[in-house]
Amino acid sequence: MSQIFRDRVEISIENHIAHVEMIREDKLNALDGDMFDALIEAAEWLGDQQSVRVAVLSGRGRMFCAGLDFMSFAAMAGDDPDKALSLEERTHGLCNRPQFAAYAWHELPVPVIAAIRGGALGGGLQVALGADMRIAAEDSRIAIAETQWGLVPDMSGFALARRLLRDDILRQLTYTAQRIDGARACTVGLVTETAEDPLERAFEIARQIAARSPSAIRGSKRLINGLDDQSSGEILLAESREQQAVIGQPHQVEAVMANLEKREPVFD
């Protein structure tokens, strides 16, 4: 099963794992208006696929995503009134359109694993931050690059990076636009782990997740996503509600039986 969005993003699904691939390799998967829309449409479409249990997000070719395509920057900045983008307008819940191209992966009901090969720069890094985890090659180039171009990170990067980085590290990398390799990015928390083949490792983790109860995984992601913005009381109540929703249900019963019978679980 395969689906293509605006000639920018392709999704293929096999064994309950969705491979979401940016396919603008001639431009290093740079972000233009069509890429923003394709990422949003792909995430929204994927959210409706009940058979999907986990997604792997990658970029075709030699780079995950090079960041903003500056050929389209004039229109986004407002030089062309017909194409100007109002960044303060909330078009997708909490987000504007560019923000949701990254934040949609955070909100997706299933876990998302970003596989970073070559590099993730500027907006490309912010898209990767929308994922639940990031696997990068040790020599990949990672940067909060916006200040190099006189911009600020504004694709939900701060809302997502605050979970990962110490405050002073976030400030240093933002103010300097310094490029670091995957190994350093892993040390500071931007990357979950490094691998010689990030895509292969991402699929290895995805297969592990796909073998777990889909109900438990989705419930766990909802709980984790709420940690930053809820009080302890709200989190405790949310835990109880999620547990009440899965306990004794078919997925949970099958997980128990599979463990007792020492076999792989089979979830409907």
Short mmCIF file of C-alpha atoms in Angstrom, two decimals:
data_model
loop_
_atom_site.label_atom_id
_atom_site.label_comp_id
_atom_site.label_asym_id
_atom_site.label_seq_id
_atom_site.Cartn_x
_atom_site.Cartn_y
_atom_site.Cartn_z
CA MET A 1 0.00 0.00 0.00
CA SER A 2 1.48 3.33 -1.07
CA GLN A 3 0.24 6.93 -1.06
CA ILE A 4 1.94 10.05 -2.48
CA PHE A 5 1.19 13.60 -1.34
CA ARG A 6 1.96 16.56 -3.68
CA ASP A 7 5.01 14.79 -5.14
CA ARG A 8 6.78 15.58 -1.87
CA VAL A 9 5.96 12.78 0.58
CA GLU A 10 5.32 9.07 0.02
CA ILE A 11 3.85 6.66 2.56
CA SER A 12 4.11 2.89 2.24
CA ILE A 13 2.63 0.52 4.80
CA GLU A 14 3.73 -3.03 5.52
CA ASN A 15 3.24 -5.22 8.58
CA HIS A 16 1.56 -2.37 10.48
CA ILE A 17 4.60 -0.10 9.97
CA ALA A 18 4.27 3.07 7.88
CA HIS A 19 7.33 4.42 6.10
CA VAL A 20 6.88 8.16 5.60
CA GLU A 21 9.50 9.41 3.17
CA MET A 22 10.18 12.94 1.97
CA ILE A 23 10.91 12.46 -1.74
CA ARG A 24 12.28 15.82 -2.91
CA GLU A 25 15.80 14.46 -3.04
CA ASP A 26 16.97 16.81 -5.83
CA LYS A 27 16.49 19.69 -3.34
CA LEU A 28 17.75 17.72 -0.32
CA ASN A 29 14.11 17.49 0.79
CA ALA A 30 14.03 21.23 1.49
CA LEU A 31 10.82 22.73 2.83
CA ASP A 32 8.63 24.74 0.48
CA GLY A 33 4.89 25.36 0.54
CA ASP A 34 4.10 22.04 -1.09
CA MET A 35 6.33 20.19 1.37
CA PHE A 36 4.56 21.84 4.31
CA ASP A 37 1.20 20.79 2.90
CA ALA A 38 2.41 17.30 2.00
CA LEU A 39 3.73 16.65 5.51
CA ILE A 40 0.46 17.86 7.04
CA GLU A 41 -1.72 15.87 4.63
CA ALA A 42 0.41 12.77 5.10
CA ALA A 43 0.17 12.98 8.90
CA GLU A 44 -3.58 13.57 8.80
CA TRP A 45 -4.10 10.67 6.39
CA LEU A 46 -1.89 8.40 8.48
CA GLY A 47 -3.84 9.25 11.62
CA ASP A 48 -6.92 7.68 10.03
CA GLN A 49 -5.19 4.37 9.25
CA GLN A 50 -6.23 2.18 12.16
CA SER A 51 -4.01 -0.70 11.07
CA VAL A 52 -0.84 1.38 11.50
CA ARG A 53 0.99 0.88 14.81
CA VAL A 54 4.18 2.89 14.27
CA ALA A 55 5.72 5.19 11.63
CA VAL A 56 9.27 5.71 10.40
CA LEU A 57 9.97 9.21 9.02
CA SER A 58 12.94 9.67 6.66
CA GLY A 59 14.23 11.63 3.70
CA ARG A 60 15.02 10.04 0.36
CA GLY A 61 18.54 10.53 -0.93
CA ARG A 62 21.55 11.81 0.97
CA MET A 63 19.85 14.11 3.50
CA PHE A 64 16.89 13.94 5.85
CA CYS A 65 15.99 17.59 5.25
CA ALA A 66 18.10 20.65 4.47
CA GLY A 67 15.62 23.09 6.00
CA LEU A 68 13.77 25.95 4.36
CA ASP A 69 13.86 26.27 0.57
CA PHE A 70 14.84 29.91 0.24
CA MET A 71 13.51 30.06 -3.32
CA SER A 72 10.07 30.16 -1.70
CA PHE A 73 11.09 32.46 1.15
CA ALA A 74 10.07 35.73 -0.55
CA ALA A 75 6.48 34.55 -0.87
CA MET A 76 6.41 33.31 2.72
CA ALA A 77 7.89 36.60 3.94
CA GLY A 78 5.10 38.52 2.25
CA ASP A 79 6.71 40.07 -0.84
CA ASP A 80 3.88 38.56 -2.89
CA PRO A 81 0.57 39.56 -1.25
CA ASP A 82 -1.27 36.71 -2.97
CA LYS A 83 1.01 34.10 -1.42
CA ALA A 84 1.94 35.76 1.86
CA LEU A 85 1.65 33.56 4.93
CA SER A 86 0.18 34.96 8.16
CA LEU A 87 2.29 33.26 10.80
CA GLU A 88 0.14 34.44 13.71
CA GLU A 89 -2.97 32.80 12.29
CA ARG A 90 -3.70 29.47 14.01
CA THR A 91 -4.70 27.23 11.12
CA HIS A 92 -4.27 23.82 12.79
CA GLY A 93 -5.28 23.84 16.44
CA LEU A 94 -2.35 25.29 18.40
CA CYS A 95 -0.26 25.75 15.25
CA ASN A 96 0.10 27.72 12.07
CA ARG A 97 0.72 25.82 8.85
CA PRO A 98 4.55 25.52 8.99
CA GLN A 99 4.45 24.64 12.68
CA PHE A 100 1.96 21.85 12.09
CA ALA A 101 4.20 20.30 9.42
CA ALA A 102 6.43 19.33 12.37
CA TYR A 103 3.99 19.24 15.29
CA ALA A 104 1.59 16.91 13.45
CA TRP A 105 4.04 14.04 14.03
CA HIS A 106 4.04 14.80 17.74
CA GLU A 107 0.23 14.64 17.73
CA LEU A 108 -0.01 11.51 15.56
CA PRO A 109 -1.70 8.76 17.63
CA VAL A 110 1.12 6.27 17.01
CA PRO A 111 4.86 6.55 17.75
CA VAL A 112 7.06 8.12 15.08
CA ILE A 113 10.77 7.36 14.63
CA ALA A 114 12.86 9.79 12.55
CA ALA A 115 15.83 8.29 10.70
CA ILE A 116 18.38 11.03 10.01
CA ARG A 117 20.91 10.42 7.28
CA GLY A 118 23.13 13.22 5.97
CA GLY A 119 21.64 15.94 8.08
CA ALA A 120 18.67 17.75 9.56
CA LEU A 121 19.10 21.52 9.42
CA GLY A 122 16.83 24.31 10.60
CA GLY A 123 13.25 23.45 9.77
CA GLY A 124 14.37 19.94 8.87
CA LEU A 125 15.52 19.43 12.45
CA GLN A 126 12.21 20.79 13.71
CA VAL A 127 10.35 18.20 11.61
CA ALA A 128 12.54 15.50 13.17
CA LEU A 129 11.80 16.90 16.64
CA GLY A 130 8.12 16.15 16.02
CA ALA A 131 8.99 12.46 16.11
CA ASP A 132 8.99 10.44 19.34
CA MET A 133 12.65 9.53 18.81
CA ARG A 134 15.47 10.29 16.39
CA ILE A 135 18.09 7.86 15.07
CA ALA A 136 21.01 9.57 13.33
CA ALA A 137 24.23 8.62 11.63
CA GLU A 138 27.23 9.69 13.70
CA ASP A 139 28.49 11.96 10.92
CA SER A 140 25.12 13.54 10.12
CA ARG A 141 24.92 17.34 10.41
CA ILE A 142 22.46 18.69 12.95
CA ALA A 143 21.75 22.38 13.50
CA ILE A 144 19.25 24.85 14.88
CA ALA A 145 20.29 26.93 11.91
CA GLU A 146 17.73 29.74 11.70
CA THR A 147 19.77 32.59 13.22
CA GLN A 148 22.37 32.11 10.47
CA TRP A 149 19.72 33.43 8.10
CA GLY A 150 18.38 36.14 10.42
CA LEU A 151 15.38 34.05 11.47
CA VAL A 152 14.15 32.40 14.66
CA PRO A 153 13.16 28.73 14.97
CA ASP A 154 9.38 28.89 14.53
CA MET A 155 8.18 25.47 13.35
CA SER A 156 7.33 24.27 16.89
CA GLY A 157 11.02 23.63 17.56
CA PHE A 158 11.07 25.37 20.95
CA ALA A 159 7.88 23.67 22.12
CA LEU A 160 9.45 20.31 21.27
CA ALA A 161 13.13 20.89 22.13
CA ARG A 162 12.36 22.06 25.68
CA ARG A 163 11.64 18.40 26.48
CA LEU A 164 15.08 17.32 25.30
CA LEU A 165 17.76 19.94 25.97
CA ARG A 166 19.19 21.75 28.95
CA ASP A 167 18.26 25.42 28.79
CA ASP A 168 21.84 26.62 28.28
CA ILE A 169 22.52 24.08 25.52
CA LEU A 170 19.33 25.12 23.73
CA ARG A 171 20.42 28.74 23.94
CA GLN A 172 23.97 28.03 22.73
CA LEU A 173 22.87 26.00 19.71
CA THR A 174 20.16 28.52 18.84
CA TYR A 175 22.24 31.67 19.20
CA THR A 176 25.29 30.31 17.34
CA ALA A 177 23.53 28.18 14.67
CA GLN A 178 26.43 25.79 15.22
CA ARG A 179 26.39 22.56 13.23
CA ILE A 180 27.09 19.49 15.32
CA ASP A 181 27.44 15.88 14.27
CA GLY A 182 25.06 13.08 15.20
CA ALA A 183 27.30 11.85 18.00
CA ARG A 184 27.33 15.27 19.70
CA ALA A 185 23.59 15.67 19.08
CA CYS A 186 23.05 12.38 20.89
CA THR A 187 25.16 13.54 23.84
CA VAL A 188 23.15 16.75 24.33
CA GLY A 189 19.77 15.08 23.79
CA LEU A 190 18.65 16.19 20.32
CA VAL A 191 19.14 12.64 19.02
CA THR A 192 18.02 9.45 20.76
CA GLU A 193 20.85 7.26 19.50
CA THR A 194 23.27 6.94 16.60
CA ALA A 195 23.53 4.07 14.15
CA GLU A 196 25.60 3.19 11.10
CA ASP A 197 22.34 2.76 9.18
CA PRO A 198 19.71 4.97 10.84
CA LEU A 199 16.87 3.71 8.63
CA GLU A 200 17.62 0.06 9.37
CA ARG A 201 17.80 0.78 13.10
CA ALA A 202 14.56 2.79 12.98
CA PHE A 203 12.76 -0.14 11.39
CA GLU A 204 14.25 -2.49 13.99
CA ILE A 205 12.71 -0.37 16.76
CA ALA A 206 9.49 -0.02 14.77
CA ARG A 207 9.12 -3.80 14.57
CA GLN A 208 9.51 -4.03 18.34
CA ILE A 209 6.79 -1.42 18.85
CA ALA A 210 4.49 -3.04 16.27
CA ALA A 211 4.64 -6.28 18.27
CA ARG A 212 3.15 -4.59 21.36
CA SER A 213 -0.52 -3.99 22.11
CA PRO A 214 -1.68 -1.17 19.79
CA SER A 215 -4.09 0.07 22.46
CA ALA A 216 -1.37 0.23 25.10
CA ILE A 217 1.06 2.01 22.77
CA ARG A 218 -1.48 4.66 21.72
CA GLY A 219 -2.52 5.20 25.32
CA SER A 220 1.11 5.52 26.41
CA LYS A 221 1.81 8.15 23.75
CA ARG A 222 -1.20 10.18 24.89
CA LEU A 223 0.11 10.05 28.46
CA ILE A 224 3.67 11.01 27.53
CA ASN A 225 2.49 13.88 25.33
CA GLY A 226 0.60 15.34 28.27
CA LEU A 227 3.50 15.35 30.74
CA ASP A 228 4.73 18.89 30.09
CA ASP A 229 1.38 20.63 30.20
CA GLN A 230 -0.47 18.83 33.00
CA SER A 231 -0.29 18.95 36.77
CA SER A 232 0.60 15.84 38.76
CA GLY A 233 -3.07 15.39 39.59
CA GLU A 234 -4.08 15.57 35.95
CA ILE A 235 -1.37 13.10 34.96
CA LEU A 236 -2.40 10.64 37.69
CA LEU A 237 -6.03 10.79 36.60
CA ALA A 238 -5.02 10.38 32.94
CA GLU A 239 -3.00 7.28 33.85
CA SER A 240 -6.04 5.78 35.54
CA ARG A 241 -8.31 6.56 32.59
CA GLU A 242 -5.92 5.06 30.04
CA GLN A 243 -5.45 1.93 32.15
CA GLN A 244 -9.20 1.55 32.65
CA ALA A 245 -9.64 1.74 28.86
CA VAL A 246 -7.27 -1.16 28.10
CA ILE A 247 -7.40 -3.51 31.08
CA GLY A 248 -9.33 -6.70 30.35
CA GLN A 249 -9.83 -5.72 26.71
CA PRO A 250 -8.87 -8.06 23.82
CA HIS A 251 -5.44 -6.51 23.18
CA GLN A 252 -4.48 -6.73 26.84
CA VAL A 253 -5.77 -10.28 27.20
CA GLU A 254 -3.84 -11.34 24.10
CA ALA A 255 -0.65 -9.76 25.47
CA VAL A 256 -1.01 -11.78 28.68
CA MET A 257 -1.81 -15.04 26.88
CA ALA A 258 1.08 -14.63 24.46
CA ASN A 259 3.50 -14.14 27.36
CA LEU A 260 2.17 -17.14 29.24
CA GLU A 261 2.24 -19.34 26.12
CA LYS A 262 5.68 -18.02 25.08
CA ARG A 263 4.56 -17.01 21.59
CA GLU A 264 4.26 -13.83 19.54
CA PRO A 265 1.01 -11.94 20.19
CA VAL A 266 -1.54 -11.54 17.42
CA PHE A 267 -3.51 -8.29 17.68
CA ASP A 268 -6.59 -7.57 15.59
#
